[in-house]
Coordinates of C-alpha atoms in Angstrom, one line a residue:
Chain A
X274 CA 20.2 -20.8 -5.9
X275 CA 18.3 -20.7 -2.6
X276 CA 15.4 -17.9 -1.7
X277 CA 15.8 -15.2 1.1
X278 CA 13.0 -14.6 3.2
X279 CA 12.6 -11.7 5.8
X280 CA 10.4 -11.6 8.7
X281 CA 9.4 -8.3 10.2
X282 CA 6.8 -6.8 12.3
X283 CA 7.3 -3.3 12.6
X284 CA 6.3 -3.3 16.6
X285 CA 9.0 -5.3 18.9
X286 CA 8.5 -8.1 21.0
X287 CA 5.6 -10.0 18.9
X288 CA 8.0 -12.8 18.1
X289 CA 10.1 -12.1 15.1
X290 CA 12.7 -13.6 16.5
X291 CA 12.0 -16.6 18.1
X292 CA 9.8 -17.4 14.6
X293 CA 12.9 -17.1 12.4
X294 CA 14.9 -19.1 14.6
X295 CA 12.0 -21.7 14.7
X296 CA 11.6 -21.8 11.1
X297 CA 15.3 -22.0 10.4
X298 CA 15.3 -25.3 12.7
X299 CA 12.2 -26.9 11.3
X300 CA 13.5 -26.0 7.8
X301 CA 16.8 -27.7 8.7
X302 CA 14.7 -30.6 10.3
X303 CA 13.3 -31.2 6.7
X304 CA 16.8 -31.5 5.4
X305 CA 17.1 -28.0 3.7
X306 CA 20.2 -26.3 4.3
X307 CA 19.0 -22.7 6.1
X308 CA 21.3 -19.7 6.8
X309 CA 19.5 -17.5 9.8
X310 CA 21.1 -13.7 9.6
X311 CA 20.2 -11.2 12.9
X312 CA 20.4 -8.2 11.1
X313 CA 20.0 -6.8 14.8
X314 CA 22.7 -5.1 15.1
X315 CA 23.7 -3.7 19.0
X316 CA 20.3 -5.7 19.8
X317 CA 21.7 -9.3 19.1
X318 CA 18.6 -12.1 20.3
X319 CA 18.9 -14.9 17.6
X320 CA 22.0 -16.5 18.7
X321 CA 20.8 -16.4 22.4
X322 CA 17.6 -18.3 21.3
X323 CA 19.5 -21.1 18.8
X324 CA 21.6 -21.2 22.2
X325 CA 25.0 -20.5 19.7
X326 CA 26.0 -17.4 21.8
X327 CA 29.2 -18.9 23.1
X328 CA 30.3 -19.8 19.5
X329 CA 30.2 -16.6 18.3
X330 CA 34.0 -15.5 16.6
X331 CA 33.1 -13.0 13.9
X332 CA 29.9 -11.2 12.7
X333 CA 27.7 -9.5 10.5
X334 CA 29.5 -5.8 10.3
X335 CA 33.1 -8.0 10.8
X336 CA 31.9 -9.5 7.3
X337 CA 30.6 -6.3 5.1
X338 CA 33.8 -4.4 6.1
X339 CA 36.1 -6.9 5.2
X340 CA 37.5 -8.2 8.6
X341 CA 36.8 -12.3 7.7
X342 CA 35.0 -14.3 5.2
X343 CA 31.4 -14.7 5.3
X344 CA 32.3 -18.7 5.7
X345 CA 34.2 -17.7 8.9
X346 CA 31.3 -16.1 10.2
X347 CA 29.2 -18.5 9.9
X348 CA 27.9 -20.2 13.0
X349 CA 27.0 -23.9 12.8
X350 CA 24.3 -25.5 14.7
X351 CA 26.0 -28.7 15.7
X352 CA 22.5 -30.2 16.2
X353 CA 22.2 -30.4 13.0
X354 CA 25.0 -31.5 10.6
X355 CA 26.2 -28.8 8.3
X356 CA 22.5 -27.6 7.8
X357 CA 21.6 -24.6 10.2
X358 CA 24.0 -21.9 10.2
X359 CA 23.5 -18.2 12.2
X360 CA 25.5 -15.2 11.2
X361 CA 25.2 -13.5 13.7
X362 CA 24.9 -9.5 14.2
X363 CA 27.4 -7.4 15.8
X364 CA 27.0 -5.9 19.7
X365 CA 29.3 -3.0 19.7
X366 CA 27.9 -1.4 16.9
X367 CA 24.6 -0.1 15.6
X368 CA 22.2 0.3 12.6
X369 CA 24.0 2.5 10.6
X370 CA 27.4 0.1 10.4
X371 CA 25.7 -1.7 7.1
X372 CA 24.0 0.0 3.9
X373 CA 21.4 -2.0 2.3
X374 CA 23.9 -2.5 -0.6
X375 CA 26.1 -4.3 1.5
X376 CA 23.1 -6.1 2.7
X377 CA 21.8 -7.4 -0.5
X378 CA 25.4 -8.2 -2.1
X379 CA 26.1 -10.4 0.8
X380 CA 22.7 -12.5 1.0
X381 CA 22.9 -12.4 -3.3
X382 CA 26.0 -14.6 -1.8
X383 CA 25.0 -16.6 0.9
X384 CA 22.0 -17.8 -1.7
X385 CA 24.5 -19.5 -3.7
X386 CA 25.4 -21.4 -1.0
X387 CA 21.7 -22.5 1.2
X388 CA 18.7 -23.5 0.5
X389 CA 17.2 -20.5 2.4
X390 CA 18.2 -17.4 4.3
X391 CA 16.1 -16.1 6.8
X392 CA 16.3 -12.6 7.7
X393 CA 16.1 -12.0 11.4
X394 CA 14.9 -7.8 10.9
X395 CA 14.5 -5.3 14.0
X396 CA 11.7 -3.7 15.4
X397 CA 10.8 -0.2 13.8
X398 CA 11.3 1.2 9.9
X399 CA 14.1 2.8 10.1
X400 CA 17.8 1.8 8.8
X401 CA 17.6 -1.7 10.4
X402 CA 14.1 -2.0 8.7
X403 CA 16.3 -1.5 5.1
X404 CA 18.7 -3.2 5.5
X405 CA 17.5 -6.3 6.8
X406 CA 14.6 -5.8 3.5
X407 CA 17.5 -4.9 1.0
X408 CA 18.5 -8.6 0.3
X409 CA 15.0 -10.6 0.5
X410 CA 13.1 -12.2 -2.4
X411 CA 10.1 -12.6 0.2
X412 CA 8.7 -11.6 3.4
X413 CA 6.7 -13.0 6.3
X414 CA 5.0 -10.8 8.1
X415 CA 4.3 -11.4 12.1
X416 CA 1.3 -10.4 14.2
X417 CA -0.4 -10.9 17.6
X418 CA -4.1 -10.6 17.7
X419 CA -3.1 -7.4 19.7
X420 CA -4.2 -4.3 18.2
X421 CA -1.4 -2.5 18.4
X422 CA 0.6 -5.0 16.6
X423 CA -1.9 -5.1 13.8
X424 CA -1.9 -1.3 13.1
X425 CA 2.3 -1.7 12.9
X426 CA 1.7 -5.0 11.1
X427 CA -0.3 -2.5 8.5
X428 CA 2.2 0.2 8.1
X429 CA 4.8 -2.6 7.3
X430 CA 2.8 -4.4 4.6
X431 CA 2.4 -1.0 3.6
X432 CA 6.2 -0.3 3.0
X433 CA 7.1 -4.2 1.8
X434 CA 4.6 -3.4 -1.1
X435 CA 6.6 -0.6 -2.6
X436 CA 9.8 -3.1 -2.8
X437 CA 10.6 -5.3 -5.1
X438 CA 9.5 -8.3 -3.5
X439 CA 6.9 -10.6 -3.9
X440 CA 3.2 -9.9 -1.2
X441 CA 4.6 -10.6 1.9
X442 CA 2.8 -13.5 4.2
X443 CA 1.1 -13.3 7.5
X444 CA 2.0 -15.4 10.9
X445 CA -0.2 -14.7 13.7
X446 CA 1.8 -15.4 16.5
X447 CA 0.7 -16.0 20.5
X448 CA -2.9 -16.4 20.0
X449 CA -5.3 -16.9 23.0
X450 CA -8.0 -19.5 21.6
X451 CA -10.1 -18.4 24.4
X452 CA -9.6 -14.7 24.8
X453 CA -10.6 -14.8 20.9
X454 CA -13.8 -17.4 21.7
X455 CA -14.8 -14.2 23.8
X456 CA -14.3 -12.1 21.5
X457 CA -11.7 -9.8 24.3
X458 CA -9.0 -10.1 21.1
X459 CA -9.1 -9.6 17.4
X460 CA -9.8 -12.9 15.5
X461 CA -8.1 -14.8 12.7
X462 CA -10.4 -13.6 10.3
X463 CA -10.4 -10.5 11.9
X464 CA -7.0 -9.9 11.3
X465 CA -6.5 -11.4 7.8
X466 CA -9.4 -9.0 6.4
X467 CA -8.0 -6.3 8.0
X468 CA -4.4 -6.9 6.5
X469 CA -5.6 -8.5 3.4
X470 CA -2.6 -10.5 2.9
X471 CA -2.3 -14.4 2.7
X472 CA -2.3 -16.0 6.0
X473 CA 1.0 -18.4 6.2
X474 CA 0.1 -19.9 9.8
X475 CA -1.5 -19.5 13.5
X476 CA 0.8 -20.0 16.1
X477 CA -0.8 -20.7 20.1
X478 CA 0.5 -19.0 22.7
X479 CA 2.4 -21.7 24.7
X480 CA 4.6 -21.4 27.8
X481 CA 6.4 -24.2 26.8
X482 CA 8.2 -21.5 23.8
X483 CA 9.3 -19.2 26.7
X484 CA 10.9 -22.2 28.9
X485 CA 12.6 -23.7 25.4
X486 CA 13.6 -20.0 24.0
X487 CA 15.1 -19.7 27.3
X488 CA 17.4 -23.3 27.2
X489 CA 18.7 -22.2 23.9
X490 CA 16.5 -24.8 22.2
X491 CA 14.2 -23.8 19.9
X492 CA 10.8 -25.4 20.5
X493 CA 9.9 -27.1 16.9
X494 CA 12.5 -29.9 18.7
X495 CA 9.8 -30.9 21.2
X496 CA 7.4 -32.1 18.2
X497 CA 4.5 -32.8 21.2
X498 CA 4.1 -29.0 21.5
X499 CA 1.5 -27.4 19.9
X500 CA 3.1 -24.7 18.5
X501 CA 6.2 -26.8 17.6
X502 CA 3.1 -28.5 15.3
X503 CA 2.1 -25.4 14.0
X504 CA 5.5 -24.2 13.4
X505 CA 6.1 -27.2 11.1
X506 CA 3.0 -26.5 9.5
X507 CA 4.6 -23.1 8.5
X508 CA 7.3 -24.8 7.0
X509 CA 5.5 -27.5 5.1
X510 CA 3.6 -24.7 3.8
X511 CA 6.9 -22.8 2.7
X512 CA 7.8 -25.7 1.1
X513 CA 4.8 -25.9 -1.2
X514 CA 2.5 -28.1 0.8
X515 CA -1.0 -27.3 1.5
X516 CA -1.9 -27.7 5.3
X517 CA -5.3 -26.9 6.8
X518 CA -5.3 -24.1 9.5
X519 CA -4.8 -26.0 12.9
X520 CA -7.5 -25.5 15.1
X521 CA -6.8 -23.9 18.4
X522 CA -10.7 -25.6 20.2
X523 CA -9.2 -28.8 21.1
X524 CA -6.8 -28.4 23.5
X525 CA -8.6 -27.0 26.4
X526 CA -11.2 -29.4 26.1
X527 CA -12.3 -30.9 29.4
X528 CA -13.4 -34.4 30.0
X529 CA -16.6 -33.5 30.5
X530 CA -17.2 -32.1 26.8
X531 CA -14.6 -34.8 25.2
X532 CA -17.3 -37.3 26.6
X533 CA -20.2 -35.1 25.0
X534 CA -18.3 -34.9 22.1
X535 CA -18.7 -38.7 21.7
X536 CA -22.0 -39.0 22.4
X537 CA -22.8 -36.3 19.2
X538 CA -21.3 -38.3 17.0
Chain B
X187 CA -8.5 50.6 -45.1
X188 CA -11.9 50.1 -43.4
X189 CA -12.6 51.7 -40.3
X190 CA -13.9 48.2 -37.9
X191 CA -14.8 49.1 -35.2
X192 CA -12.6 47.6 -32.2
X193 CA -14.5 48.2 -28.8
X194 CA -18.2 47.8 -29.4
X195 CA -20.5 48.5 -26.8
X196 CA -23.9 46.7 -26.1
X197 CA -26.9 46.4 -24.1
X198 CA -27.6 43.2 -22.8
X199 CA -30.7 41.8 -20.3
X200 CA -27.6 41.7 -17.8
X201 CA -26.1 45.0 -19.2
X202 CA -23.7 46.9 -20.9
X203 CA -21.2 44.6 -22.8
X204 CA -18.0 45.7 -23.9
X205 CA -17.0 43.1 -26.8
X206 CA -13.0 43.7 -27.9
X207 CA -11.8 42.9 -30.9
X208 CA -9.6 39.7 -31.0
X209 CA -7.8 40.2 -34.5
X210 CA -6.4 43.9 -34.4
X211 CA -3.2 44.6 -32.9
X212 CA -3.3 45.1 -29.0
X213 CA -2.0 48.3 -28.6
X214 CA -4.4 49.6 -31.2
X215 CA -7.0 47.9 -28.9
X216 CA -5.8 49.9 -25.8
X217 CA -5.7 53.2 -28.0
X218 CA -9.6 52.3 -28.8
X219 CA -10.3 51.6 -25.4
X220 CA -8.9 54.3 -23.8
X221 CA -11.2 56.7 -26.6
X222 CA -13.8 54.9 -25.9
X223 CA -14.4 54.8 -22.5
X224 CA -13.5 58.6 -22.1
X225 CA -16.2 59.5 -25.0
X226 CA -18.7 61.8 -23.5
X227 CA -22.0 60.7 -24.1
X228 CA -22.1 58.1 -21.2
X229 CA -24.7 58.5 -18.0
X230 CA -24.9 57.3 -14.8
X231 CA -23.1 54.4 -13.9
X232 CA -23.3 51.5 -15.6
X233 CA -22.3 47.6 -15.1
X234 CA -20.5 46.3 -17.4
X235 CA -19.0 42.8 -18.8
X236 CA -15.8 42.7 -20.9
X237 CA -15.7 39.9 -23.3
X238 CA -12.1 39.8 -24.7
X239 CA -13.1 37.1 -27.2
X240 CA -10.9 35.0 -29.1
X241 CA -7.8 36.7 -28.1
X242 CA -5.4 34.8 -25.4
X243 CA -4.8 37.9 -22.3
X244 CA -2.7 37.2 -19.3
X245 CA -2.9 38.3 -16.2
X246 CA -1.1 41.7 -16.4
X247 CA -2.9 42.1 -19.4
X248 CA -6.7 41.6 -18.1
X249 CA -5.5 43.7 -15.4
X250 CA -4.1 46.7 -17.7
X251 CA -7.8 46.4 -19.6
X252 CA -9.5 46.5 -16.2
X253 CA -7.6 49.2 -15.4
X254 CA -8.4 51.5 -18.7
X255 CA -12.0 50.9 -18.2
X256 CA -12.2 51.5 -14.5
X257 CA -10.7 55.0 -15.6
X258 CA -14.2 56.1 -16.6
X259 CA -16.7 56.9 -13.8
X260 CA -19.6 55.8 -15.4
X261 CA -18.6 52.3 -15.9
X262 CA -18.2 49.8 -13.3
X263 CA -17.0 46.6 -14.5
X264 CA -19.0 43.3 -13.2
X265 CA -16.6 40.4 -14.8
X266 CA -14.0 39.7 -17.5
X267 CA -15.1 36.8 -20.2
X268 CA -12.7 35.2 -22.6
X269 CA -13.7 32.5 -24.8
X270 CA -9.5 31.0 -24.5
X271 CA -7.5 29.3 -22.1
X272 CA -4.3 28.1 -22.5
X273 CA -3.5 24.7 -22.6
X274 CA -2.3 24.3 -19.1
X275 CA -5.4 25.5 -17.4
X276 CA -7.2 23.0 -19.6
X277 CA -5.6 20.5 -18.3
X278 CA -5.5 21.3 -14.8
X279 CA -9.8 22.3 -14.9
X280 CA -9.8 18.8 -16.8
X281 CA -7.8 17.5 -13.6
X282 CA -10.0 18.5 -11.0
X283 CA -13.3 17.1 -12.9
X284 CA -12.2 14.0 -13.8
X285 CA -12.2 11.5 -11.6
X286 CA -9.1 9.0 -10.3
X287 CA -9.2 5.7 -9.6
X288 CA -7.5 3.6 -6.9
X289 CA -7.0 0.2 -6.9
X290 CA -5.7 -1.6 -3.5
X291 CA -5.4 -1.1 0.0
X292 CA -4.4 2.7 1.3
X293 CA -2.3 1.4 4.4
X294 CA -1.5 2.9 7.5
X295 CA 1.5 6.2 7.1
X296 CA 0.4 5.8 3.1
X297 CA -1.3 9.3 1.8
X298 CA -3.4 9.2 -1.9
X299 CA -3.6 12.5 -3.4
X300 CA -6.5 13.6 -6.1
X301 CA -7.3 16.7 -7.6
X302 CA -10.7 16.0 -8.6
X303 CA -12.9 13.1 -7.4
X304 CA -11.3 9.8 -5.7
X305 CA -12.6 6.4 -6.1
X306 CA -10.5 3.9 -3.9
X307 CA -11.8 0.2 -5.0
X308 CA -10.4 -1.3 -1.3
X309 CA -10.1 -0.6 2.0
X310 CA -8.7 2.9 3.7
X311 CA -7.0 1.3 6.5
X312 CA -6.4 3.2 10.4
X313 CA -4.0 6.2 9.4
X314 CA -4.1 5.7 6.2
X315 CA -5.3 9.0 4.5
X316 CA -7.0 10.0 1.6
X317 CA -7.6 13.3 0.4
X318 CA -9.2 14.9 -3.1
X319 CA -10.2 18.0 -4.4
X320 CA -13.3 16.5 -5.5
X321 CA -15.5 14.0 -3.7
X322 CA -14.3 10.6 -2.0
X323 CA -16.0 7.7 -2.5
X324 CA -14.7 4.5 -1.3
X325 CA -16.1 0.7 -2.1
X326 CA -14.5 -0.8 0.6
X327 CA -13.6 -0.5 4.2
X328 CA -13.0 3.5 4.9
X329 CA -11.1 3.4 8.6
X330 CA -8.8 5.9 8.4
X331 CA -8.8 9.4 7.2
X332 CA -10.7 11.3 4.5
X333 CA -10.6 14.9 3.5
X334 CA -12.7 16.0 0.7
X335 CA -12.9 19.1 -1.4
X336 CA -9.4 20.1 0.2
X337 CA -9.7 23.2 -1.8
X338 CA -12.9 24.3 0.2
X339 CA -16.1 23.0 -2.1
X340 CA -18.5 22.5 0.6
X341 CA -20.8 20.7 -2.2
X342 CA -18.2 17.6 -1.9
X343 CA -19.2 14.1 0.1
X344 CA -17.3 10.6 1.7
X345 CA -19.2 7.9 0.8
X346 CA -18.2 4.5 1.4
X347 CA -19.7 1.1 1.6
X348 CA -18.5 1.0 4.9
X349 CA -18.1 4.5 6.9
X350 CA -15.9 4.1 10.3
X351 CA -13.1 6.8 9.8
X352 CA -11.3 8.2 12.6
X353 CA -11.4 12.0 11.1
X354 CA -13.2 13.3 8.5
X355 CA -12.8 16.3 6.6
X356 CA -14.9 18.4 4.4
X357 CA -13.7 21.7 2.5
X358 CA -12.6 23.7 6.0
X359 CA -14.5 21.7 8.5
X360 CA -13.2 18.6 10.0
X361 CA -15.0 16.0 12.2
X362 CA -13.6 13.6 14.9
X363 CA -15.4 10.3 15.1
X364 CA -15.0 9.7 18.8
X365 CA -17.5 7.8 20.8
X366 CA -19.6 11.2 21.5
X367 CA -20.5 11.7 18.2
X368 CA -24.2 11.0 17.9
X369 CA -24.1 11.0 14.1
X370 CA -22.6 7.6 13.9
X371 CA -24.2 4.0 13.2
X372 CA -24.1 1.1 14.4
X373 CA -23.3 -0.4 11.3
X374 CA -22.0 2.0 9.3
X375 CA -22.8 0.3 6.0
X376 CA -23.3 2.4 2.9
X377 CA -23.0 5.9 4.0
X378 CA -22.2 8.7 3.2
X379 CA -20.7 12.5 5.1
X380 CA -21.4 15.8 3.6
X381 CA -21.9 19.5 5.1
X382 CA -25.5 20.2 6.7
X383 CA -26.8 23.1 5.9
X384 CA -26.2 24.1 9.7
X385 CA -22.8 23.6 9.0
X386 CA -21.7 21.3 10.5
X387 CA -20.6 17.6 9.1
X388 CA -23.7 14.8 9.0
X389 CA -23.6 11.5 7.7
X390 CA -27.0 9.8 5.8
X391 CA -27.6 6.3 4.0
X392 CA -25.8 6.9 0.9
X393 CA -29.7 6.3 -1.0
X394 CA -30.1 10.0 0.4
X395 CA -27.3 11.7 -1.5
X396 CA -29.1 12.2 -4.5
X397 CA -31.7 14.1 -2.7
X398 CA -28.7 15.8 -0.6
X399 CA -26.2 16.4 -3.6
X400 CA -28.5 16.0 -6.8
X401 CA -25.3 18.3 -8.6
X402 CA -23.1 15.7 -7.9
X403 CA -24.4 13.3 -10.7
X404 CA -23.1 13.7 -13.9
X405 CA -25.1 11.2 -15.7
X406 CA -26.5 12.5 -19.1
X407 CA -29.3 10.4 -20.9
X408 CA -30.7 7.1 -19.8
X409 CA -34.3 7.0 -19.1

């Protein structure tokens, strides 16, 4: 019996997306078998990202009403053999084509079947918000150091806690090592106090997730990356592992300092 | 069968007092009262308290007694006293003096509701919002919201180990915490708002409230 995790926000565009499709491939890299479900329905993003758009056949609201099997559904990452599947959500319709009870009946299935499921959920709290929540034994919560996205971040943690599902976790995505060294954005610590939840993982803000998101390839493929690194991270720490924070100084460090650097040891 | 006396009346320091039997019947009571207060032999005007005693009177009841006594021009009736309540009031007075206690973070859209005094152990996040009918006091972060004495007791305070709320609210008066405000801190550690005498909202070092609010403690013994 496998574990269902949902990652939310509340505000759009910090990254929900791209992290679950992310997690799903590093969790597949470490030979778990991972089921990825965009319960965006009319918004769909996930299978663009995973690069499985052309594959689609069926999808989410073609399942709960009856139209094809859940195992027809299914989309499988060749990249990976018979570990990574997406279920895509349907385009034509919206929100309000699945109940939450439909929701959690068919993840309470898939579970059977994978390791994990990871719940792709839309921005906002409405319908969408319950659905994609209905089913999950866990959440992650995502974050910029943007305060905007910390105050939504807050109303969400706010609603997870009256489920029935365990504290959710925090991933602060896109993070500007030197816009926080200034002190022009919130910091880690910042945040976590704020939130007071368990911080799962940092994420940098690296072009390098734009240009991969973009090729259909998630970026935890490209292991050199930073943020493919910290990515992992997440996942060993999913897993049970304990990882140190990554720290976010080294990489812009010039030659000049890498030399002073050696000279203070 | 003796003849007790049902409506007595006495002269107090604070004046005439009207005490009304609590085990006779209460028409027979009305009858009295109605005799009574129509008597001749009473001057001037008079205040007076009604003490009803023992016996349980509603509303329509205090009102009919108020009404019999206001008949008479010499009396003028200062206050009704009764030594009962019912059960419900009880609770509901016990309510608003007791004090509730809140554990965990009040987040952002969440609302906590007190009828007395509110103790939240954690942080009152940015529109989160807490209101009581009593005082607020907060060990922890307050950044969102806080309205105390919602049912207009100016005496009530927001105290907090650390004061940065956007709006806060006192009986009737409320205060924005925009940038203009000259009453804030730059570290807002350990404060506490109440209602100035000038009426309008101030906050001091919380060391000063019991100088400000020396009511508000409720202590009894020590040394």
């Amino acid at each position: 019996m496998g574990e269902a995790i949902v990652i939310t926000s509340g505000k759009g565009g910090v990254g929900k997306t791209t992290t679950t499709a992310n997690l799903g491939t590093a969790l597949a890299l470490q030979n778990k078998k991972v089921c990825l479900i965009d319960t965006d329905i009319g918004l769909r993003n996930l299978d663009v990202i995973l690069g499985l758009e052309n594959r689609i056949i069926y999808d989410l609201v073609d399942t709960v009403e009856g139209r094809c099997k859940i195992q027809q559904a299914l989309v499988k990452d060749k990249r990976f053999d018979d570990l990574l599947f997406l279920l895509p959500a349907a385009q034509t319709s919206d929100k309000n084509a699945v109940t939450p009870q439909q929701m959690a009946k068919l993840v309470e299935e898939l579970k059977l079947d994978f390791d994990y499921v990871l719940i792709d959920c839309p921005a906002g709290i409405e319908q969408g918000y319950k659905n994609a929540v209905a089913g999950a034994d866990k959440a992650i919560v995502v974050t910029t150091p943007e305060i905007s996205a910390v105050r939504d971040a807050d109303r969400i943690i706010g609603l997870l806690e009256k489920e029935e599902i365990e504290p959710p976790r925090l991933i602060i995505n896109r993070i500007r090592p030197q816009l926080m060294k200034n002190g022009d954005s919130m910091d880690v610590n910042e945040i976590t106090t704020h939130l007071s939840i368990d911080l799962l993982g940092i994420i940098p803000d690296d072009e390098q997730v734009i240009r991969s998101s973009n090729k259909g390839e998630p970026i935890v493929m490209e292991p050199s990356t930073q943020a493919a690194i910290a990515y992992r991270n997440i996942v060993r720490r999913i897993l049970g592992e304990s990882v140190p924070l990554m720290s976010l100084e080294n990489e812009h460090k010039g030659v000049f300092s890498k030399i002073k650097a050696l000279f203070a040891k | 069968m003796t003849t007790k006396q049902l409506v007595l009346i006495k002269g107090t320091k604070e004046g005439l007092v009207l005490q009304l039997d609590d085990q006779c019947a209460y028409s027979d009571l009305l009858d009295e009262l109605k005799r009574k207060v129509t008597e001749d032999g009473l001057e001037g005007q008079a205040e007076v308290t009604i003490h009803v005693g023992n016996r349980y009177c509603n509303q329509e009841q205090l009102k009919e007694i108020l009404h019999i006594v206001q008949q008479s021009k010499h009396l003028k009736v200062s206050k009704i006293k009764s030594d009962v309540i019912t059960v419900e009031e009880c609770n509901q007075k016990l309510l608003k003096s007791q004090s509730a206690t809140y554990i965990g973070i009040v987040r952002s859209g969440q609302e906590l509701r007190a009828d007395g005094d509110l103790v939240v152990i954690g942080d009152v996040n940015p529109n989160g919002k807490v209101i009581a009918g009593g005082s607020i006091y907060v060990m922890g972060r307050l950044k969102g919201m806080a309205h105390a004495g919602v049912e207009g007791n100016r005496e009530c305070v927001i105290a907090a180990s650390w004061l940065e709320a956007t709006h806060l609210m006192i009986a009737d008066l409320m205060e924005l915490m925009t940038n203009e405000v000259t009453i804030l801190a730059e570290k807002p550690e350990m404060e506490c708002a109440y209602i100035h005498p000038n009426g309008h909202i101030a906050i001091d070092r919380l060391q000063d409230l019991r100088i400000l609010r020396p009511n508000l403690s409720t202590f009894k013994g020590g040394s």
